[in-house]
């Protein structure tokens, strides 16, 4: 019976992949303009789909044979999922990528490429979803302009002139070429490039930054293509350089990852905002001061140099140095930050070094006492550098720890030899006699400032013997104190 029921249950239907799911079943584009909308939800991934353009996932294919030289523009604008678009020549298993884009339709997750095409060449266009992302409805369009000439600034001798800042540009690399003799940048090779000649009236730190797309920037000096000297370059991101007034700098904008269009800006680099912090906030001659560089250097991908002047005729060139001052004083610390393009920023702060150091120089306690008897406990405190307001706290030892007896605050003048006595009167207790003894602990603290050497701010007394109040015990305690 169970077997019969199993035979009667219908199978689950699976939608078929789109007709152009595989390279060999690519949709042929006979003429331009071309546009189509299709579902890519059931698209699959072939093991040999090219993965050089940001990976691949559930791809569909289109093919176009150019009837004439020109420019081909393909876009996935209007699709409802994140697309990747790449263009290839050759045949299956030996494809050569000529264009690649992800999110080239500005402000969207859709793609756009501009490809220079050669008459009679077949171009294979693959649209895939971003790896592991959702797939939905694809809108795909292709247009073209046969016989489109290269951009006006395709050649070095026709570089677009830039004489003032800021300057923005849209770089269409689709029809651009690489003329013979173009320099090979240390940032890599390219197949298409455009030229810009930047000549400014005054020396200016300059930053070139992409506003969308992934162009490569190269900056050169020289007057002819054959004698150019590279100043700087970046294959992903912006560049900055110091443009000397009256000198022409040639900016070469080249393709990266077969990109065909981009926009960028040329502007004066923003100033450096130098700053630093330090700890501790109240250092002494016994502590290292740790300095932290908090500077902001905008508009530069390159390295910066730092120089610290600690105000005591010593300097350092490290990022976050540590420094110990040999004497108390007010030291003006200056941090100077210099960027690769010549910008400089500095910041200064006054570091106040004060070595406050009080010490307990004497701790006098009675040798013996009896319960109920009040005797003097004296703590003497001295300071040799600055007059201080000092509080002495007196504690007595108990089985559970130290218990405060009292505290006394007074002014202690600076003196090389003297000190100030802090007198306490202590009445001995029955629990002292139960232990047969008592010890005292004195702790001296400064008002409003830390002590540079706190270890000598604390002392523990000699043991005082304590007995119950008998005539013999009282006489013995008095004799010990006299002794």
Tab-separated table of C-alpha atoms in Angstrom:
chain	number	residue	atom	x	y	z
A	1	UNK	CA	0.000	0.000	0.000
A	2	UNK	CA	2.817	2.411	0.958
A	3	UNK	CA	4.526	1.651	-2.340
A	4	UNK	CA	1.348	2.448	-4.282
A	5	UNK	CA	0.951	5.808	-2.489
A	6	UNK	CA	4.539	6.651	-3.297
A	7	UNK	CA	3.845	6.083	-6.978
A	8	UNK	CA	0.822	8.380	-6.892
A	9	UNK	CA	2.608	11.410	-5.332
A	10	UNK	CA	3.489	13.899	-8.112
A	11	UNK	CA	7.099	15.114	-8.424
A	12	UNK	CA	8.159	18.704	-7.754
A	13	UNK	CA	8.430	20.751	-10.955
A	14	UNK	CA	11.648	22.736	-11.512
A	15	UNK	CA	11.735	25.758	-13.854
A	16	UNK	CA	14.112	25.434	-16.781
A	17	UNK	CA	17.216	27.643	-17.033
A	18	UNK	CA	16.921	30.652	-19.386
A	19	UNK	CA	17.663	29.959	-23.081
A	20	UNK	CA	20.962	31.898	-22.919
A	21	UNK	CA	22.160	30.191	-19.742
A	22	UNK	CA	25.247	28.689	-21.406
A	23	UNK	CA	28.053	30.196	-23.505
A	24	UNK	CA	27.083	28.129	-26.557
A	25	UNK	CA	23.428	29.237	-26.322
A	26	UNK	CA	24.204	32.966	-26.026
A	27	UNK	CA	21.558	35.394	-27.282
A	28	UNK	CA	22.841	36.858	-30.545
A	29	UNK	CA	22.564	40.645	-30.889
A	30	UNK	CA	21.956	41.296	-34.586
A	31	UNK	CA	21.693	45.080	-34.520
A	32	UNK	CA	21.890	48.056	-32.176
A	33	UNK	CA	20.285	49.427	-30.133
A	34	UNK	CA	19.293	46.237	-28.334
A	35	UNK	CA	17.309	45.776	-25.113
A	36	UNK	CA	15.722	42.825	-23.352
A	37	UNK	CA	14.234	41.862	-20.001
A	38	UNK	CA	14.423	38.304	-18.706
A	39	UNK	CA	14.423	36.308	-15.491
A	40	UNK	CA	17.811	35.081	-14.317
A	41	UNK	CA	16.478	33.300	-11.231
A	42	UNK	CA	17.005	29.817	-12.703
A	43	UNK	CA	20.325	30.637	-14.379
A	44	UNK	CA	23.174	28.271	-13.602
A	45	UNK	CA	26.945	28.544	-13.419
A	46	UNK	CA	29.198	26.639	-15.794
A	47	UNK	CA	32.470	25.275	-14.470
A	48	UNK	CA	34.423	27.237	-17.099
A	49	UNK	CA	32.633	30.582	-16.754
A	50	UNK	CA	35.367	33.253	-16.533
A	51	UNK	CA	35.868	34.505	-12.971
A	52	UNK	CA	38.330	37.361	-13.481
A	53	UNK	CA	35.658	40.054	-13.102
A	54	UNK	CA	34.741	39.961	-9.380
A	55	UNK	CA	33.794	36.275	-9.568
A	56	UNK	CA	30.595	34.841	-11.079
A	57	UNK	CA	27.251	33.395	-10.017
A	58	UNK	CA	24.233	32.323	-12.129
A	59	UNK	CA	25.320	33.761	-15.485
A	60	UNK	CA	23.603	34.454	-18.811
A	61	UNK	CA	25.330	35.166	-22.139
A	62	UNK	CA	24.984	37.514	-25.128
A	63	UNK	CA	27.111	37.791	-28.257
A	64	UNK	CA	27.714	40.621	-30.737
A	65	UNK	CA	29.841	40.821	-33.895
A	66	UNK	CA	30.894	44.393	-34.691
A	67	UNK	CA	30.149	45.446	-38.291
A	68	UNK	CA	32.594	48.362	-37.997
A	69	UNK	CA	35.141	49.883	-35.643
A	70	UNK	CA	33.539	51.889	-32.878
A	71	UNK	CA	32.391	51.809	-29.279
A	72	UNK	CA	29.973	49.355	-27.682
A	73	UNK	CA	28.068	50.430	-24.546
A	74	UNK	CA	26.312	47.751	-22.468
A	75	UNK	CA	24.314	48.288	-19.286
A	76	UNK	CA	22.200	46.353	-16.782
A	77	UNK	CA	20.379	49.489	-15.563
A	78	UNK	CA	16.846	48.650	-14.455
A	79	UNK	CA	17.689	45.171	-13.140
A	80	UNK	CA	16.492	44.349	-9.629
A	81	UNK	CA	19.616	42.537	-8.381
A	82	UNK	CA	23.351	43.184	-8.029
A	83	UNK	CA	24.947	42.427	-11.411
A	84	UNK	CA	28.468	41.950	-12.760
A	85	UNK	CA	29.096	42.585	-16.467
A	86	UNK	CA	32.142	41.433	-18.420
A	87	UNK	CA	33.044	41.387	-22.119
A	88	UNK	CA	35.339	38.831	-23.764
A	89	UNK	CA	36.845	37.904	-27.098
A	90	UNK	CA	38.074	34.499	-28.217
A	91	UNK	CA	36.372	31.158	-27.778
A	92	UNK	CA	35.216	28.954	-24.935
A	93	UNK	CA	38.133	27.827	-22.821
A	94	UNK	CA	40.400	30.580	-24.202
A	95	UNK	CA	38.515	33.814	-23.573
A	96	UNK	CA	40.262	37.175	-23.202
A	97	UNK	CA	38.537	39.729	-21.008
A	98	UNK	CA	38.363	43.211	-22.563
A	99	UNK	CA	35.977	44.940	-20.139
A	100	UNK	CA	34.678	44.400	-16.623
A	101	UNK	CA	32.402	46.310	-14.280
A	102	UNK	CA	30.518	45.994	-11.009
A	103	UNK	CA	28.256	48.873	-9.919
A	104	UNK	CA	29.399	51.150	-12.754
A	105	UNK	CA	25.926	52.641	-13.080
A	106	UNK	CA	26.553	55.401	-10.564
A	107	UNK	CA	24.574	55.101	-7.356
A	108	UNK	CA	23.193	51.619	-8.131
A	109	UNK	CA	24.170	47.951	-7.990
A	110	UNK	CA	23.988	47.689	-11.778
A	111	UNK	CA	26.832	47.545	-14.285
A	112	UNK	CA	27.992	49.516	-17.316
A	113	UNK	CA	30.879	49.068	-19.761
A	114	UNK	CA	32.130	51.012	-22.763
A	115	UNK	CA	34.204	48.859	-25.096
A	116	UNK	CA	36.151	49.869	-28.210
A	117	UNK	CA	35.241	47.295	-30.865
A	118	UNK	CA	36.957	46.206	-34.061
A	119	UNK	CA	35.072	45.365	-37.233
A	120	UNK	CA	34.518	41.621	-37.682
A	121	UNK	CA	35.355	40.719	-34.077
A	122	UNK	CA	32.822	38.787	-32.001
A	123	UNK	CA	32.324	39.957	-28.429
A	124	UNK	CA	30.881	37.681	-25.733
A	125	UNK	CA	29.013	39.498	-22.951
A	126	UNK	CA	28.419	37.681	-19.653
A	127	UNK	CA	26.009	38.998	-17.013
A	128	UNK	CA	26.233	37.287	-13.637
A	129	UNK	CA	24.944	37.928	-10.147
A	130	UNK	CA	27.276	39.082	-7.431
A	131	UNK	CA	28.652	35.910	-5.773
A	132	UNK	CA	26.214	34.417	-3.254
A	133	UNK	CA	23.798	37.301	-3.782
A	134	UNK	CA	20.115	37.040	-4.753
A	135	UNK	CA	19.114	36.837	-8.425
A	136	UNK	CA	16.072	38.396	-10.046
A	137	UNK	CA	14.925	40.128	-13.219
A	138	UNK	CA	17.608	41.277	-15.649
A	139	UNK	CA	17.239	44.326	-17.887
A	140	UNK	CA	20.026	44.403	-20.454
A	141	UNK	CA	20.700	47.031	-23.086
A	142	UNK	CA	23.404	47.562	-25.703
A	143	UNK	CA	24.076	50.618	-27.868
A	144	UNK	CA	27.029	51.628	-30.003
A	145	UNK	CA	28.605	54.233	-32.209
A	146	UNK	CA	30.506	52.886	-35.207
A	147	UNK	CA	33.546	54.873	-36.195
A	148	UNK	CA	33.743	56.817	-32.923
A	149	UNK	CA	37.076	58.671	-32.824
A	150	UNK	CA	39.284	58.443	-29.737
A	151	UNK	CA	38.900	61.196	-27.109
A	152	UNK	CA	40.595	64.519	-27.815
A	153	UNK	CA	43.165	63.982	-25.040
A	154	UNK	CA	44.014	60.403	-26.043
A	155	UNK	CA	47.516	61.469	-27.113
A	156	UNK	CA	50.188	63.053	-24.911
A	157	UNK	CA	50.586	66.018	-27.260
A	158	UNK	CA	46.859	66.786	-26.933
A	159	UNK	CA	46.666	66.594	-23.140
A	160	UNK	CA	43.730	68.473	-21.657
A	161	UNK	CA	45.010	71.657	-19.990
A	162	UNK	CA	44.269	72.296	-16.312
A	163	UNK	CA	45.342	75.717	-15.000
A	164	UNK	CA	43.090	76.254	-11.980
A	165	UNK	CA	41.574	74.201	-9.181
A	166	UNK	CA	39.258	72.525	-8.462
A	167	UNK	CA	38.813	70.692	-11.756
A	168	UNK	CA	36.513	67.748	-12.499
A	169	UNK	CA	36.608	65.418	-15.475
A	170	UNK	CA	34.735	62.467	-16.956
A	171	UNK	CA	37.260	60.052	-18.432
A	172	UNK	CA	35.745	57.895	-21.169
A	173	UNK	CA	38.399	55.288	-21.857
A	174	UNK	CA	36.275	53.238	-24.264
A	175	UNK	CA	37.764	54.798	-27.388
A	176	UNK	CA	41.126	55.611	-25.842
A	177	UNK	CA	44.323	53.966	-27.035
A	178	UNK	CA	47.893	53.570	-25.890
A	179	UNK	CA	50.232	55.411	-28.215
A	180	UNK	CA	53.731	54.100	-28.943
A	181	UNK	CA	56.332	55.232	-26.439
A	182	UNK	CA	54.018	55.735	-23.489
A	183	UNK	CA	55.914	55.114	-20.231
A	184	UNK	CA	55.393	51.956	-18.229
A	185	UNK	CA	54.305	52.949	-14.742
A	186	UNK	CA	55.567	51.191	-11.639
A	187	UNK	CA	51.858	50.696	-10.858
A	188	UNK	CA	51.472	48.367	-13.846
A	189	UNK	CA	50.609	48.197	-17.537
A	190	UNK	CA	47.488	49.475	-19.271
A	191	UNK	CA	45.927	49.334	-22.721
A	192	UNK	CA	44.052	52.657	-22.734
A	193	UNK	CA	44.889	56.075	-21.311
A	194	UNK	CA	44.024	59.770	-21.366
A	195	UNK	CA	46.327	62.723	-20.652
A	196	UNK	CA	45.916	65.928	-18.627
A	197	UNK	CA	48.504	68.717	-18.285
A	198	UNK	CA	48.334	70.450	-14.897
A	199	UNK	CA	50.101	73.826	-14.676
A	200	UNK	CA	49.321	76.011	-11.667
A	201	UNK	CA	50.468	79.597	-11.051
A	202	UNK	CA	51.508	78.932	-7.435
A	203	UNK	CA	53.100	76.007	-5.640
A	204	UNK	CA	50.209	73.862	-4.411
A	205	UNK	CA	49.762	70.440	-2.797
A	206	UNK	CA	47.427	68.643	-5.227
A	207	UNK	CA	45.174	65.624	-4.740
A	208	UNK	CA	43.651	63.614	-7.600
A	209	UNK	CA	40.766	61.422	-6.447
A	210	UNK	CA	38.173	59.251	-8.215
A	211	UNK	CA	34.528	60.204	-7.722
A	212	UNK	CA	33.344	56.941	-9.300
A	213	UNK	CA	34.903	54.113	-11.250
A	214	UNK	CA	38.340	52.574	-10.722
A	215	UNK	CA	40.872	54.534	-12.780
A	216	UNK	CA	44.630	54.424	-12.318
A	217	UNK	CA	46.440	57.738	-11.854
A	218	UNK	CA	50.044	58.399	-12.849
A	219	UNK	CA	51.832	61.757	-12.505
A	220	UNK	CA	54.901	62.681	-14.558
A	221	UNK	CA	57.238	65.601	-15.176
A	222	UNK	CA	59.027	66.262	-18.451
A	223	UNK	CA	58.250	67.843	-21.788
A	224	UNK	CA	58.183	64.888	-24.193
A	225	UNK	CA	56.736	61.401	-24.055
A	226	UNK	CA	60.196	59.857	-24.264
A	227	UNK	CA	61.706	61.724	-21.298
A	228	UNK	CA	58.940	61.598	-18.694
A	229	UNK	CA	59.828	60.963	-15.042
A	230	UNK	CA	57.174	59.411	-12.843
A	231	UNK	CA	56.406	61.388	-9.675
A	232	UNK	CA	53.746	59.152	-8.151
A	233	UNK	CA	51.016	56.686	-9.075
A	234	UNK	CA	48.118	54.719	-7.611
A	235	UNK	CA	46.238	51.843	-9.203
A	236	UNK	CA	43.307	51.972	-6.780
A	237	UNK	CA	42.513	55.273	-5.093
A	238	UNK	CA	43.868	58.801	-5.287
A	239	UNK	CA	47.316	60.354	-5.525
A	240	UNK	CA	48.765	63.523	-4.051
A	241	UNK	CA	51.817	65.509	-5.111
A	242	UNK	CA	53.352	68.936	-4.630
A	243	UNK	CA	52.943	70.981	-7.816
A	244	UNK	CA	55.591	73.683	-8.122
A	245	UNK	CA	54.181	76.908	-9.515
A	246	UNK	CA	54.794	77.246	-13.271
A	247	UNK	CA	55.822	73.599	-13.728
A	248	UNK	CA	53.673	71.314	-15.882
A	249	UNK	CA	52.730	67.932	-14.446
A	250	UNK	CA	51.269	65.335	-16.794
A	251	UNK	CA	48.465	63.254	-15.343
A	252	UNK	CA	47.871	59.956	-17.111
A	253	UNK	CA	44.501	58.315	-16.403
A	254	UNK	CA	44.616	54.639	-17.352
A	255	UNK	CA	42.270	51.676	-17.208
A	256	UNK	CA	42.212	49.178	-14.339
A	257	UNK	CA	40.500	45.782	-14.590
A	258	UNK	CA	39.498	46.718	-18.172
A	259	UNK	CA	37.424	49.649	-16.878
A	260	UNK	CA	36.155	51.924	-19.621
A	261	UNK	CA	34.875	55.021	-17.831
A	262	UNK	CA	35.417	56.965	-14.650
A	263	UNK	CA	35.164	60.445	-13.211
A	264	UNK	CA	37.637	62.210	-10.966
A	265	UNK	CA	38.575	65.533	-9.435
A	266	UNK	CA	41.796	67.522	-9.197
A	267	UNK	CA	41.878	69.817	-6.175
A	268	UNK	CA	44.162	71.493	-3.682
A	269	UNK	CA	44.863	69.090	-0.840
A	270	UNK	CA	43.308	70.048	2.465
A	271	UNK	CA	45.583	71.222	5.297
A	272	UNK	CA	47.030	68.874	7.879
A	273	UNK	CA	45.352	69.071	11.290
A	274	UNK	CA	48.177	68.304	13.698
A	275	UNK	CA	47.472	67.294	17.278
A	276	UNK	CA	48.688	65.115	20.114
A	277	UNK	CA	47.902	64.018	23.650
A	278	UNK	CA	50.123	62.905	26.508
A	279	UNK	CA	49.950	60.905	29.742
A	280	UNK	CA	50.303	61.259	32.645
A	281	UNK	CA	48.771	64.715	32.823
A	282	UNK	CA	50.970	65.725	35.785
A	283	UNK	CA	54.390	64.173	35.093
A	284	UNK	CA	57.468	64.282	37.319
A	285	UNK	CA	61.161	63.669	36.779
A	286	UNK	CA	60.584	60.070	37.876
A	287	UNK	CA	57.988	59.233	35.189
A	288	UNK	CA	58.087	58.742	31.426
A	289	UNK	CA	55.660	60.914	29.476
A	290	UNK	CA	53.889	58.999	26.702
A	291	UNK	CA	52.970	61.123	23.659
A	292	UNK	CA	50.302	60.035	21.151
A	293	UNK	CA	50.054	61.523	17.663
A	294	UNK	CA	46.371	62.332	16.967
A	295	UNK	CA	46.965	64.263	13.728
A	296	UNK	CA	44.669	64.006	10.714
A	297	UNK	CA	46.299	64.080	7.270
A	298	UNK	CA	43.526	64.227	4.640
A	299	UNK	CA	43.917	63.636	0.914
A	300	UNK	CA	47.064	61.543	1.004
A	301	UNK	CA	47.562	57.800	0.572
A	302	UNK	CA	51.310	58.136	1.031
A	303	UNK	CA	53.508	58.142	4.133
A	304	UNK	CA	53.976	61.082	6.482
A	305	UNK	CA	56.928	62.087	8.640
A	306	UNK	CA	56.696	63.351	12.202
A	307	UNK	CA	59.125	65.304	14.334
A	308	UNK	CA	58.778	65.914	18.050
A	309	UNK	CA	60.511	68.787	19.862
A	310	UNK	CA	60.194	68.148	23.601
A	311	UNK	CA	61.239	71.672	24.597
A	312	UNK	CA	64.368	70.544	26.458
A	313	UNK	CA	66.705	70.459	23.454
A	314	UNK	CA	65.805	66.856	22.632
A	315	UNK	CA	63.794	65.582	19.652
A	316	UNK	CA	62.347	62.356	18.247
A	317	UNK	CA	61.132	61.160	14.836
A	318	UNK	CA	58.960	58.242	15.977
A	319	UNK	CA	55.183	58.117	15.889
A	320	UNK	CA	54.281	57.830	19.586
A	321	UNK	CA	57.445	58.425	21.651
A	322	UNK	CA	58.103	58.295	25.391
A	323	UNK	CA	60.252	60.928	27.079
A	324	UNK	CA	61.507	61.616	30.604
A	325	UNK	CA	62.422	65.137	31.686
A	326	UNK	CA	65.538	65.648	33.800
A	327	UNK	CA	64.283	68.688	35.726
A	328	UNK	CA	61.046	70.348	36.732
A	329	UNK	CA	59.803	73.118	34.461
A	330	UNK	CA	57.307	74.201	31.819
A	331	UNK	CA	58.240	72.644	28.461
A	332	UNK	CA	56.668	73.646	25.145
A	333	UNK	CA	56.304	70.432	23.136
A	334	UNK	CA	55.824	70.823	19.374
A	335	UNK	CA	54.757	68.122	16.909
A	336	UNK	CA	55.385	68.778	13.208
A	337	UNK	CA	53.743	66.511	10.609
A	338	UNK	CA	54.829	66.575	6.950
A	339	UNK	CA	53.056	64.746	4.136
A	340	UNK	CA	54.614	63.267	1.019
A	341	UNK	CA	53.254	66.166	-1.059
A	342	UNK	CA	54.995	68.782	1.114
A	343	UNK	CA	52.156	69.904	3.356
A	344	UNK	CA	53.148	70.694	6.927
A	345	UNK	CA	51.106	71.061	10.087
A	346	UNK	CA	52.211	71.619	13.664
A	347	UNK	CA	50.722	71.677	17.143
A	348	UNK	CA	52.186	72.766	20.482
A	349	UNK	CA	51.292	72.217	24.130
A	350	UNK	CA	52.981	73.191	27.382
A	351	UNK	CA	53.858	70.183	29.530
A	352	UNK	CA	54.227	71.112	33.211
A	353	UNK	CA	56.727	68.871	34.987
A	354	UNK	CA	56.484	69.055	38.771
A	355	UNK	CA	58.085	66.545	41.107
A	356	UNK	CA	56.032	66.578	44.313
A	357	UNK	CA	57.704	64.293	46.816
A	358	UNK	CA	56.804	64.182	50.502
A	359	UNK	CA	58.144	61.466	52.791
A	360	UNK	CA	57.492	60.153	56.286
A	361	UNK	CA	60.840	60.742	57.995
A	362	UNK	CA	59.978	59.589	61.541
A	363	UNK	CA	57.250	57.494	63.160
A	364	UNK	CA	57.326	57.510	66.987
A	365	UNK	CA	55.021	55.252	69.023
A	366	UNK	CA	55.123	54.177	72.696
A	367	UNK	CA	56.895	50.934	73.477
A	368	UNK	CA	54.204	49.830	75.962
A	369	UNK	CA	50.832	50.936	77.285
A	370	UNK	CA	47.861	49.748	79.324
A	371	UNK	CA	44.197	49.776	78.433
A	372	UNK	CA	42.580	53.182	78.954
A	373	UNK	CA	45.872	55.059	78.840
A	374	UNK	CA	46.238	57.879	76.262
A	375	UNK	CA	49.666	58.353	74.741
A	376	UNK	CA	51.223	60.371	71.931
A	377	UNK	CA	51.847	58.913	68.463
A	378	UNK	CA	53.931	61.245	66.288
A	379	UNK	CA	54.431	61.139	62.516
A	380	UNK	CA	56.998	63.510	60.998
A	381	UNK	CA	56.696	64.451	57.305
A	382	UNK	CA	59.221	66.350	55.202
A	383	UNK	CA	59.356	67.679	51.610
A	384	UNK	CA	62.452	69.080	49.927
A	385	UNK	CA	61.032	70.489	46.646
A	386	UNK	CA	57.722	72.269	47.189
A	387	UNK	CA	55.609	73.365	50.128
A	388	UNK	CA	52.648	71.011	50.369
A	389	UNK	CA	49.366	70.575	52.176
A	390	UNK	CA	49.735	67.083	53.613
A	391	UNK	CA	47.162	64.821	55.229
A	392	UNK	CA	48.417	62.019	57.479
A	393	UNK	CA	45.981	59.193	58.188
A	394	UNK	CA	46.726	56.971	61.195
A	395	UNK	CA	45.527	53.358	61.302
A	396	UNK	CA	45.711	50.621	63.935
A	397	UNK	CA	46.098	46.922	63.213
A	398	UNK	CA	43.131	44.640	63.924
A	399	UNK	CA	42.588	40.941	63.200
A	400	UNK	CA	40.486	41.945	60.162
A	401	UNK	CA	42.882	44.558	58.781
A	402	UNK	CA	43.779	48.209	59.223
A	403	UNK	CA	41.233	50.437	60.979
A	404	UNK	CA	41.455	54.213	60.740
A	405	UNK	CA	42.164	56.025	64.005
A	406	UNK	CA	42.222	59.599	62.748
A	407	UNK	CA	43.630	62.040	60.232
A	408	UNK	CA	45.437	65.345	60.457
A	409	UNK	CA	46.102	67.943	57.711
A	410	UNK	CA	48.627	70.755	57.872
A	411	UNK	CA	51.021	72.846	55.810
A	412	UNK	CA	54.522	71.444	55.297
A	413	UNK	CA	57.112	73.942	54.020
A	414	UNK	CA	59.932	72.798	51.753
A	415	UNK	CA	63.089	72.125	53.723
A	416	UNK	CA	66.281	70.234	53.038
A	417	UNK	CA	66.680	69.128	56.660
A	418	UNK	CA	63.500	69.764	58.604
A	419	UNK	CA	60.000	68.402	58.681
A	420	UNK	CA	56.660	68.877	60.395
A	421	UNK	CA	55.326	66.724	63.213
A	422	UNK	CA	51.802	65.361	63.009
A	423	UNK	CA	50.838	64.506	66.644
A	424	UNK	CA	48.077	62.014	67.412
A	425	UNK	CA	46.736	61.014	70.839
A	426	UNK	CA	45.687	57.391	71.054
A	427	UNK	CA	43.787	55.751	73.917
A	428	UNK	CA	44.632	52.070	74.120
A	429	UNK	CA	41.695	49.675	73.979
A	430	UNK	CA	40.728	46.340	75.535
A	431	UNK	CA	40.980	44.575	72.172
A	432	UNK	CA	44.590	45.822	71.942
A	433	UNK	CA	45.258	44.077	75.276
A	434	UNK	CA	43.458	40.965	74.052
A	435	UNK	CA	46.116	40.694	71.358
A	436	UNK	CA	48.816	41.836	73.754
A	437	UNK	CA	50.081	44.382	71.257
A	438	UNK	CA	49.170	46.931	68.610
A	439	UNK	CA	50.882	48.278	65.501
A	440	UNK	CA	50.166	51.561	63.767
A	441	UNK	CA	50.280	52.502	60.106
A	442	UNK	CA	50.695	56.079	58.830
A	443	UNK	CA	49.864	57.194	55.285
A	444	UNK	CA	50.753	60.679	53.980
A	445	UNK	CA	48.889	62.095	50.954
A	446	UNK	CA	49.355	65.385	49.113
A	447	UNK	CA	46.476	67.741	48.366
A	448	UNK	CA	45.612	68.033	44.654
A	449	UNK	CA	48.638	66.255	43.199
A	450	UNK	CA	50.134	62.756	43.096
A	451	UNK	CA	53.361	62.001	44.905
A	452	UNK	CA	56.257	61.166	42.585
A	453	UNK	CA	57.619	58.506	44.971
A	454	UNK	CA	54.666	57.105	46.913
A	455	UNK	CA	56.597	54.249	48.541
A	456	UNK	CA	58.030	56.576	51.224
A	457	UNK	CA	54.575	57.992	52.015
A	458	UNK	CA	53.674	55.006	54.158
A	459	UNK	CA	55.214	53.589	57.323
A	460	UNK	CA	54.369	50.870	59.855
A	461	UNK	CA	55.388	51.403	63.469
A	462	UNK	CA	57.244	49.179	65.864
A	463	UNK	CA	55.007	47.039	68.071
A	464	UNK	CA	53.503	48.597	71.199
A	465	UNK	CA	52.929	46.075	74.015
A	466	UNK	CA	49.465	46.483	75.608
A	467	UNK	CA	48.301	45.059	78.982
A	468	UNK	CA	45.290	45.321	81.256
A	469	UNK	CA	45.474	48.240	83.760
A	470	UNK	CA	47.250	46.828	86.852
A	471	UNK	CA	49.729	48.751	88.984
A	472	UNK	CA	52.571	46.528	87.908
A	473	UNK	CA	51.664	46.812	84.202
A	474	UNK	CA	51.361	50.592	84.402
A	475	UNK	CA	54.754	50.873	86.071
A	476	UNK	CA	56.283	48.585	83.444
A	477	UNK	CA	54.779	50.596	80.574
A	478	UNK	CA	55.996	53.877	82.045
A	479	UNK	CA	59.486	52.477	82.561
A	480	UNK	CA	59.640	51.292	78.916
A	481	UNK	CA	58.599	54.720	77.643
A	482	UNK	CA	61.227	56.390	79.830
A	483	UNK	CA	63.816	53.942	78.583
